[in-house]
Amino acid sequence: MQQPKYWLHILLFLITLATTTAAGAEWMYGRYFLGPQAMGWPEFWAGLNFSLPFLTVLTVHEFGHYFVAKANRVRVTLPYYIPLWLGFGLGQSIGTMGAFIRIQEFITSRRKYFDIGIAGPLAGFVVALGLLWYGFTHLPPVDYIFTIHPEYKQYGLDYGRHVTEAVDKAKAAGNLSAVVLGDSLLFWFFKTYVADPSRLPHPYEMVHYPYLLAGYLSLFFTSLNLIPIGQLDGGHVLYGLIGRRRFNALAPVLFTGFIFYGGLGLFKLSDFATSDDAVFLDQFSKLIFYGVTLFLMFSRVSEQWVTNLLIATSVMAVQFGVSFFVPQAEGYAGFLVFGFVLGRFLGVYHPETEQDEPLDTRRILLGLLALLVFVLSFSPKPFMD
């Protein structure tokens, strides 16, 4: 058996700690470490207010998988952390693409898949709840935002109205770069019933509050992991709950719905109602690219390429139809990136197991709890402008 490379896991963690700290500081202060108004070490150390809680949730999630795998006598690696920092000119990031553990043997039991899959998100979710509670009950005074945006100080407690007006002007000019954290049910609950309304920041300024941002991202990634498709944690959970045959029948339906929502409103028939040939050709080329991308997303749903093509074109046609009759209906195009990775590389279906035994009542209840966590944590439009 291959010996663990402890040095590699530690090195990746330390690099990820540094990159998430830098990214956290950039979100807090709205500036970068490179370029105009470059930040220094004081701002970097302040970024620990984001990186430490966020990586704590991520680490608890991964070690939830790890320890349950060990308890089930499944060979597994320690977590590999993936650093990713874009502050050298490519834009803002969160400093990491997450972490993963490698299972080093074939899992023969439906129950083991369930146990290992559910442990991570439930463990991380408990910590994320504590983080959100702390963040919303320990909001700094309103003066905090003035240290980041000194220009707001002249407006006092009425600064929010100024922000809204400035954002509206930026939208009209096409220069908007602000980010709003779209509500999940849990995030909305904490904002509405836990936070002190007098200290609650304006929606466009919430990203400057490191504990809120770390808590929000923790919920976001928990919900992504719990999507009940393929080999995601949610896929393991649903596979354990309903078994191979029913899962493989339901998974492509769920995946199709996910992609349908992601691309809803991306194109409308009115986009092509123009007398300008250049505009028409530009829109048409984007539509062709989108169609090819959809086909690639569905390319592993069936072994028959004609079936996959039919699914892709049907999804696009229904999206056009819904947009025609309900013009205001819009999904979230950002999900298409994740959908592409899921459909093209990770796969929609779940690996088969030799033992397909049903779960006991306790595990069924835990599985239903995990699906509830998904519903409470999922935001239909996570990051909006």
Short mmCIF file of C-alpha atoms in Angstrom, two decimals:
data_model
loop_
_atom_site.label_atom_id
_atom_site.label_comp_id
_atom_site.label_asym_id
_atom_site.label_seq_id
_atom_site.Cartn_x
_atom_site.Cartn_y
_atom_site.Cartn_z
CA MET A 1 0.00 0.00 0.00
CA GLN A 2 1.34 3.43 -0.96
CA GLN A 3 2.44 5.48 2.03
CA PRO A 4 0.79 8.89 2.54
CA LYS A 5 2.83 11.89 1.44
CA TYR A 6 2.17 13.98 4.51
CA TRP A 7 4.46 16.74 3.31
CA LEU A 8 2.36 17.21 0.16
CA HIS A 9 -0.92 17.50 2.06
CA ILE A 10 0.62 19.97 4.53
CA LEU A 11 2.22 22.01 1.75
CA LEU A 12 -1.02 22.25 -0.23
CA PHE A 13 -2.90 23.27 2.92
CA LEU A 14 -0.39 26.02 3.75
CA ILE A 15 -0.45 27.36 0.19
CA THR A 16 -4.26 27.30 0.23
CA LEU A 17 -4.27 29.08 3.59
CA ALA A 18 -2.09 31.81 2.06
CA THR A 19 -4.18 32.14 -1.12
CA THR A 20 -7.53 32.20 0.72
CA THR A 21 -6.13 34.75 3.17
CA ALA A 22 -5.05 36.97 0.27
CA ALA A 23 -8.40 36.50 -1.47
CA GLY A 24 -10.28 37.24 1.74
CA ALA A 25 -8.39 40.50 2.19
CA GLU A 26 -9.23 41.50 -1.38
CA TRP A 27 -12.93 40.92 -0.76
CA MET A 28 -12.77 42.77 2.55
CA TYR A 29 -11.06 45.89 1.21
CA GLY A 30 -12.18 45.83 -2.41
CA ARG A 31 -8.58 46.16 -3.60
CA TYR A 32 -5.78 43.90 -4.82
CA PHE A 33 -2.27 43.13 -3.63
CA LEU A 34 -0.92 43.94 -7.08
CA GLY A 35 -1.63 47.06 -9.10
CA PRO A 36 -3.05 50.46 -8.10
CA GLN A 37 -3.83 50.97 -4.40
CA ALA A 38 -1.92 47.79 -3.62
CA MET A 39 -2.42 46.36 -0.15
CA GLY A 40 0.28 45.23 2.27
CA TRP A 41 0.86 42.91 5.20
CA PRO A 42 -1.70 44.49 7.58
CA GLU A 43 -4.47 43.82 5.08
CA PHE A 44 -3.13 40.32 4.41
CA TRP A 45 -3.28 39.36 8.09
CA ALA A 46 -6.80 40.79 8.28
CA GLY A 47 -7.72 38.31 5.56
CA LEU A 48 -7.39 35.53 8.16
CA ASN A 49 -10.85 36.59 9.33
CA PHE A 50 -12.10 35.01 6.11
CA SER A 51 -9.65 32.18 5.47
CA LEU A 52 -9.65 30.56 8.91
CA PRO A 53 -13.44 30.12 9.27
CA PHE A 54 -13.87 29.18 5.61
CA LEU A 55 -11.09 26.59 5.65
CA THR A 56 -12.39 25.27 8.96
CA VAL A 57 -15.72 24.40 7.32
CA LEU A 58 -13.93 22.92 4.30
CA THR A 59 -11.59 20.88 6.50
CA VAL A 60 -14.39 19.55 8.71
CA HIS A 61 -16.28 18.57 5.55
CA GLU A 62 -13.35 16.63 4.10
CA PHE A 63 -12.38 14.96 7.36
CA GLY A 64 -16.01 13.94 7.80
CA HIS A 65 -15.56 11.87 4.64
CA TYR A 66 -12.11 10.71 5.74
CA PHE A 67 -12.96 9.42 9.21
CA VAL A 68 -16.15 7.67 8.12
CA ALA A 69 -14.24 6.01 5.26
CA LYS A 70 -11.66 4.82 7.78
CA ALA A 71 -14.43 3.57 10.08
CA ASN A 72 -15.78 1.55 7.13
CA ARG A 73 -12.28 0.15 6.43
CA VAL A 74 -12.10 1.90 3.07
CA ARG A 75 -8.63 3.00 1.97
CA VAL A 76 -8.64 6.75 1.46
CA THR A 77 -6.14 9.60 1.27
CA LEU A 78 -5.92 12.67 3.43
CA PRO A 79 -7.51 15.77 1.85
CA TYR A 80 -5.78 17.44 -1.07
CA TYR A 81 -6.36 21.21 -0.95
CA ILE A 82 -6.48 23.10 -4.25
CA PRO A 83 -5.15 26.68 -4.08
CA LEU A 84 -6.29 29.20 -6.68
CA TRP A 85 -5.64 32.92 -6.42
CA LEU A 86 -6.38 35.30 -9.31
CA GLY A 87 -5.22 38.55 -7.75
CA PHE A 88 -2.44 38.99 -10.30
CA GLY A 89 -4.79 40.61 -12.79
CA LEU A 90 -7.47 38.05 -13.65
CA GLY A 91 -9.99 39.26 -11.08
CA GLN A 92 -11.27 38.27 -7.67
CA SER A 93 -11.33 34.71 -6.41
CA ILE A 94 -11.89 32.92 -3.11
CA GLY A 95 -8.35 31.55 -3.05
CA THR A 96 -9.22 27.89 -3.54
CA MET A 97 -11.10 25.42 -5.70
CA GLY A 98 -11.90 23.35 -2.63
CA ALA A 99 -10.41 20.07 -1.50
CA PHE A 100 -10.93 16.38 -2.16
CA ILE A 101 -10.00 12.97 -0.84
CA ARG A 102 -9.13 10.01 -3.06
CA ILE A 103 -10.82 6.70 -2.38
CA GLN A 104 -8.22 4.07 -3.21
CA GLU A 105 -10.38 1.00 -3.61
CA PHE A 106 -13.66 -0.11 -5.12
CA ILE A 107 -16.58 0.41 -2.74
CA THR A 108 -18.79 -2.66 -2.88
CA SER A 109 -21.60 -1.52 -0.59
CA ARG A 110 -24.44 0.92 -1.17
CA ARG A 111 -24.45 1.58 2.59
CA LYS A 112 -20.74 2.49 2.63
CA TYR A 113 -21.21 4.93 -0.25
CA PHE A 114 -24.06 6.52 1.68
CA ASP A 115 -22.13 6.76 4.96
CA ILE A 116 -19.03 8.27 3.37
CA GLY A 117 -20.99 10.63 1.13
CA ILE A 118 -23.29 12.05 3.79
CA ALA A 119 -20.67 12.53 6.52
CA GLY A 120 -18.84 15.44 4.87
CA PRO A 121 -21.72 17.80 4.09
CA LEU A 122 -23.51 17.18 7.39
CA ALA A 123 -20.35 17.79 9.41
CA GLY A 124 -19.47 20.91 7.43
CA PHE A 125 -23.04 22.17 7.62
CA VAL A 126 -23.03 22.10 11.43
CA VAL A 127 -19.89 24.26 11.48
CA ALA A 128 -21.31 26.56 8.78
CA LEU A 129 -24.41 27.14 10.92
CA GLY A 130 -22.23 28.17 13.85
CA LEU A 131 -20.21 30.44 11.59
CA LEU A 132 -23.32 32.16 10.23
CA TRP A 133 -24.73 32.61 13.71
CA TYR A 134 -21.48 34.19 14.88
CA GLY A 135 -21.21 36.41 11.81
CA PHE A 136 -24.75 37.76 12.08
CA THR A 137 -24.70 38.21 15.87
CA HIS A 138 -21.31 39.95 15.88
CA LEU A 139 -21.78 42.48 13.10
CA PRO A 140 -19.52 45.51 13.57
CA PRO A 141 -21.00 49.02 13.88
CA VAL A 142 -21.95 50.80 10.67
CA ASP A 143 -18.70 52.78 10.92
CA TYR A 144 -16.89 49.62 9.74
CA ILE A 145 -18.00 50.14 6.16
CA PHE A 146 -16.64 53.70 6.26
CA THR A 147 -13.12 52.31 6.80
CA ILE A 148 -13.47 50.50 3.48
CA HIS A 149 -15.43 53.19 1.63
CA PRO A 150 -14.47 56.53 3.25
CA GLU A 151 -16.60 58.29 0.63
CA TYR A 152 -19.72 56.85 2.30
CA LYS A 153 -19.04 58.63 5.59
CA GLN A 154 -20.63 61.88 4.43
CA TYR A 155 -23.96 60.06 4.03
CA GLY A 156 -23.93 58.53 7.52
CA LEU A 157 -26.57 55.91 8.21
CA ASP A 158 -28.21 56.82 4.90
CA TYR A 159 -25.22 55.50 2.93
CA GLY A 160 -27.31 52.62 1.57
CA ARG A 161 -29.44 54.97 -0.53
CA HIS A 162 -26.28 56.45 -2.03
CA VAL A 163 -24.99 52.95 -2.85
CA THR A 164 -28.25 52.05 -4.57
CA GLU A 165 -28.19 55.23 -6.67
CA ALA A 166 -24.53 54.71 -7.60
CA VAL A 167 -25.20 51.10 -8.60
CA ASP A 168 -28.18 52.12 -10.74
CA LYS A 169 -26.00 54.65 -12.56
CA ALA A 170 -23.23 52.09 -13.05
CA LYS A 171 -25.75 49.59 -14.44
CA ALA A 172 -27.03 52.17 -16.90
CA ALA A 173 -23.48 52.90 -18.03
CA GLY A 174 -22.55 49.21 -18.22
CA ASN A 175 -19.75 49.60 -15.68
CA LEU A 176 -21.14 47.58 -12.78
CA SER A 177 -18.72 45.25 -10.99
CA ALA A 178 -20.44 44.87 -7.61
CA VAL A 179 -21.61 41.48 -6.30
CA VAL A 180 -24.74 40.64 -4.33
CA LEU A 181 -24.97 37.38 -2.40
CA GLY A 182 -28.25 35.82 -3.51
CA ASP A 183 -30.29 34.44 -0.64
CA SER A 184 -30.74 30.83 0.27
CA LEU A 185 -33.52 30.06 2.74
CA LEU A 186 -31.03 29.82 5.60
CA PHE A 187 -29.12 32.97 4.70
CA TRP A 188 -32.40 34.86 4.42
CA PHE A 189 -33.46 33.54 7.84
CA PHE A 190 -30.26 34.74 9.50
CA LYS A 191 -30.51 38.17 7.83
CA THR A 192 -34.16 38.57 8.78
CA TYR A 193 -34.41 37.07 12.25
CA VAL A 194 -30.90 36.89 13.74
CA ALA A 195 -29.01 40.01 12.64
CA ASP A 196 -29.39 43.42 14.28
CA PRO A 197 -31.17 45.42 11.52
CA SER A 198 -29.29 48.59 12.47
CA ARG A 199 -25.95 46.88 11.71
CA LEU A 200 -26.95 44.82 8.70
CA PRO A 201 -24.89 45.96 5.70
CA HIS A 202 -26.28 47.02 2.36
CA PRO A 203 -26.54 43.98 0.01
CA TYR A 204 -23.77 45.35 -2.23
CA GLU A 205 -21.43 45.72 0.76
CA MET A 206 -21.97 42.32 2.40
CA VAL A 207 -18.92 40.80 0.67
CA HIS A 208 -16.73 43.10 2.79
CA TYR A 209 -17.80 41.24 5.95
CA PRO A 210 -15.47 38.21 6.13
CA TYR A 211 -17.52 36.00 8.46
CA LEU A 212 -20.68 36.55 6.42
CA LEU A 213 -18.86 35.81 3.17
CA ALA A 214 -17.20 32.70 4.61
CA GLY A 215 -20.53 31.46 5.96
CA TYR A 216 -22.33 32.17 2.70
CA LEU A 217 -19.71 30.34 0.63
CA SER A 218 -19.85 27.43 3.06
CA LEU A 219 -23.58 27.08 2.42
CA PHE A 220 -23.06 27.51 -1.32
CA PHE A 221 -20.49 24.72 -1.62
CA THR A 222 -22.46 22.49 0.73
CA SER A 223 -25.48 22.83 -1.55
CA LEU A 224 -23.42 22.17 -4.69
CA ASN A 225 -22.00 19.01 -3.13
CA LEU A 226 -25.49 17.88 -2.15
CA ILE A 227 -26.95 18.12 -5.66
CA PRO A 228 -28.32 14.56 -6.00
CA ILE A 229 -26.58 13.69 -9.26
CA GLY A 230 -23.69 11.41 -10.18
CA GLN A 231 -20.79 11.03 -7.77
CA LEU A 232 -21.45 14.23 -5.86
CA ASP A 233 -22.12 13.77 -2.16
CA GLY A 234 -25.82 14.25 -2.88
CA GLY A 235 -25.56 11.56 -5.54
CA HIS A 236 -24.16 9.12 -2.98
CA VAL A 237 -26.97 10.02 -0.59
CA LEU A 238 -29.77 9.61 -3.13
CA TYR A 239 -28.22 6.40 -4.50
CA GLY A 240 -28.19 5.01 -0.97
CA LEU A 241 -31.80 6.04 -0.40
CA ILE A 242 -33.42 4.70 -3.58
CA GLY A 243 -30.97 2.17 -5.04
CA ARG A 244 -29.29 1.70 -8.40
CA ARG A 245 -32.27 1.20 -10.72
CA ARG A 246 -34.35 4.14 -9.52
CA PHE A 247 -31.32 6.41 -9.17
CA ASN A 248 -30.18 5.80 -12.73
CA ALA A 249 -33.71 6.57 -13.93
CA LEU A 250 -33.99 9.77 -11.88
CA ALA A 251 -30.46 11.21 -12.19
CA PRO A 252 -30.67 12.21 -15.90
CA VAL A 253 -34.04 13.87 -15.22
CA LEU A 254 -32.56 15.91 -12.37
CA PHE A 255 -29.52 16.78 -14.47
CA THR A 256 -31.71 17.91 -17.37
CA GLY A 257 -33.73 20.11 -15.02
CA PHE A 258 -30.54 21.62 -13.59
CA ILE A 259 -29.20 22.49 -17.05
CA PHE A 260 -32.59 23.75 -18.19
CA TYR A 261 -32.73 26.18 -15.27
CA GLY A 262 -29.12 27.28 -15.76
CA GLY A 263 -29.68 28.32 -19.37
CA LEU A 264 -33.21 29.69 -18.97
CA GLY A 265 -33.44 33.22 -20.37
CA LEU A 266 -29.93 33.13 -21.80
CA PHE A 267 -31.39 33.50 -25.30
CA LYS A 268 -34.74 34.94 -26.34
CA LEU A 269 -36.40 35.01 -29.75
CA SER A 270 -36.44 38.80 -29.50
CA ASP A 271 -32.62 38.76 -29.50
CA PHE A 272 -32.74 37.76 -33.16
CA ALA A 273 -35.39 40.29 -34.22
CA THR A 274 -32.93 42.79 -35.66
CA SER A 275 -32.21 44.25 -39.08
CA ASP A 276 -28.51 44.57 -38.26
CA ASP A 277 -26.77 41.60 -39.91
CA ALA A 278 -23.71 41.91 -37.67
CA VAL A 279 -25.79 41.76 -34.51
CA PHE A 280 -27.81 38.83 -35.86
CA LEU A 281 -24.70 36.85 -36.82
CA ASP A 282 -23.13 37.56 -33.44
CA GLN A 283 -26.20 36.25 -31.61
CA PHE A 284 -26.49 33.28 -33.95
CA SER A 285 -22.85 32.28 -33.43
CA LYS A 286 -23.38 32.44 -29.65
CA LEU A 287 -26.46 30.26 -30.02
CA ILE A 288 -24.52 27.68 -32.04
CA PHE A 289 -21.79 27.64 -29.39
CA TYR A 290 -24.40 27.19 -26.69
CA GLY A 291 -26.02 24.35 -28.60
CA VAL A 292 -22.70 22.53 -29.01
CA THR A 293 -21.99 23.04 -25.31
CA LEU A 294 -25.38 21.58 -24.40
CA PHE A 295 -24.70 18.55 -26.58
CA LEU A 296 -21.36 18.00 -24.82
CA MET A 297 -23.07 18.33 -21.43
CA PHE A 298 -25.52 15.57 -22.33
CA SER A 299 -23.01 13.43 -24.23
CA ARG A 300 -22.77 10.83 -21.43
CA VAL A 301 -26.45 10.58 -20.60
CA SER A 302 -27.04 7.92 -23.25
CA GLU A 303 -24.78 5.66 -25.29
CA GLN A 304 -26.68 6.82 -28.38
CA TRP A 305 -25.45 10.20 -29.62
CA VAL A 306 -28.76 10.80 -31.39
CA THR A 307 -30.57 10.56 -28.05
CA ASN A 308 -28.16 13.03 -26.48
CA LEU A 309 -28.61 15.42 -29.39
CA LEU A 310 -32.39 15.15 -29.05
CA ILE A 311 -32.20 15.96 -25.33
CA ALA A 312 -29.94 18.98 -25.95
CA THR A 313 -32.12 20.42 -28.72
CA SER A 314 -35.29 19.78 -26.69
CA VAL A 315 -33.86 21.63 -23.70
CA MET A 316 -32.95 24.58 -25.92
CA ALA A 317 -36.36 24.60 -27.60
CA VAL A 318 -38.24 24.56 -24.28
CA GLN A 319 -35.98 27.33 -22.95
CA PHE A 320 -36.92 29.44 -25.97
CA GLY A 321 -40.59 28.64 -25.45
CA VAL A 322 -40.60 29.57 -21.77
CA SER A 323 -38.69 32.80 -22.51
CA PHE A 324 -41.24 33.69 -25.18
CA PHE A 325 -44.29 33.24 -22.95
CA VAL A 326 -42.62 34.36 -19.69
CA PRO A 327 -39.96 36.92 -20.74
CA GLN A 328 -38.95 37.68 -17.14
CA ALA A 329 -38.10 34.02 -16.42
CA GLU A 330 -34.35 33.72 -15.93
CA GLY A 331 -32.14 31.01 -14.52
CA TYR A 332 -28.53 31.31 -13.46
CA ALA A 333 -26.00 30.84 -16.25
CA GLY A 334 -23.16 30.28 -13.77
CA PHE A 335 -24.58 26.82 -13.07
CA LEU A 336 -23.84 25.84 -16.68
CA VAL A 337 -20.11 25.77 -15.95
CA PHE A 338 -20.64 23.32 -13.11
CA GLY A 339 -23.14 21.43 -15.25
CA PHE A 340 -20.55 21.05 -18.01
CA VAL A 341 -18.00 19.58 -15.60
CA LEU A 342 -20.65 17.32 -14.12
CA GLY A 343 -22.10 16.08 -17.40
CA ARG A 344 -18.92 15.83 -19.44
CA PHE A 345 -16.35 14.67 -16.89
CA LEU A 346 -17.82 13.53 -13.56
CA GLY A 347 -20.82 11.79 -15.05
CA VAL A 348 -24.53 11.81 -14.29
CA TYR A 349 -24.83 8.22 -13.10
CA HIS A 350 -23.50 6.54 -9.97
CA PRO A 351 -20.99 3.66 -9.93
CA GLU A 352 -22.71 0.34 -9.36
CA THR A 353 -22.15 -1.62 -6.16
CA GLU A 354 -22.10 -5.37 -5.66
CA GLN A 355 -24.24 -5.07 -2.54
CA ASP A 356 -27.48 -3.18 -3.14
CA GLU A 357 -29.02 -3.65 0.30
CA PRO A 358 -31.63 -1.10 1.47
CA LEU A 359 -30.70 1.35 4.22
CA ASP A 360 -31.96 1.07 7.77
CA THR A 361 -34.43 3.59 9.19
CA ARG A 362 -31.75 5.69 10.91
CA ARG A 363 -29.85 6.17 7.67
CA ILE A 364 -33.02 6.93 5.74
CA LEU A 365 -33.81 9.72 8.21
CA LEU A 366 -30.26 11.06 7.89
CA GLY A 367 -30.58 10.97 4.10
CA LEU A 368 -33.81 12.95 4.23
CA LEU A 369 -32.08 15.42 6.56
CA ALA A 370 -29.27 15.83 4.02
CA LEU A 371 -31.79 16.57 1.26
CA LEU A 372 -33.41 19.14 3.56
CA VAL A 373 -29.99 20.72 4.13
CA PHE A 374 -29.65 20.97 0.34
CA VAL A 375 -32.99 22.77 0.03
CA LEU A 376 -32.18 25.17 2.89
CA SER A 377 -28.65 25.93 1.64
CA PHE A 378 -29.28 26.21 -2.10
CA SER A 379 -29.48 29.65 -3.66
CA PRO A 380 -31.11 29.77 -7.12
CA LYS A 381 -29.03 32.85 -7.99
CA PRO A 382 -25.93 32.79 -5.78
CA PHE A 383 -23.93 35.73 -7.10
CA MET A 384 -25.80 38.58 -8.72
CA ASP A 385 -24.92 42.07 -9.94
#
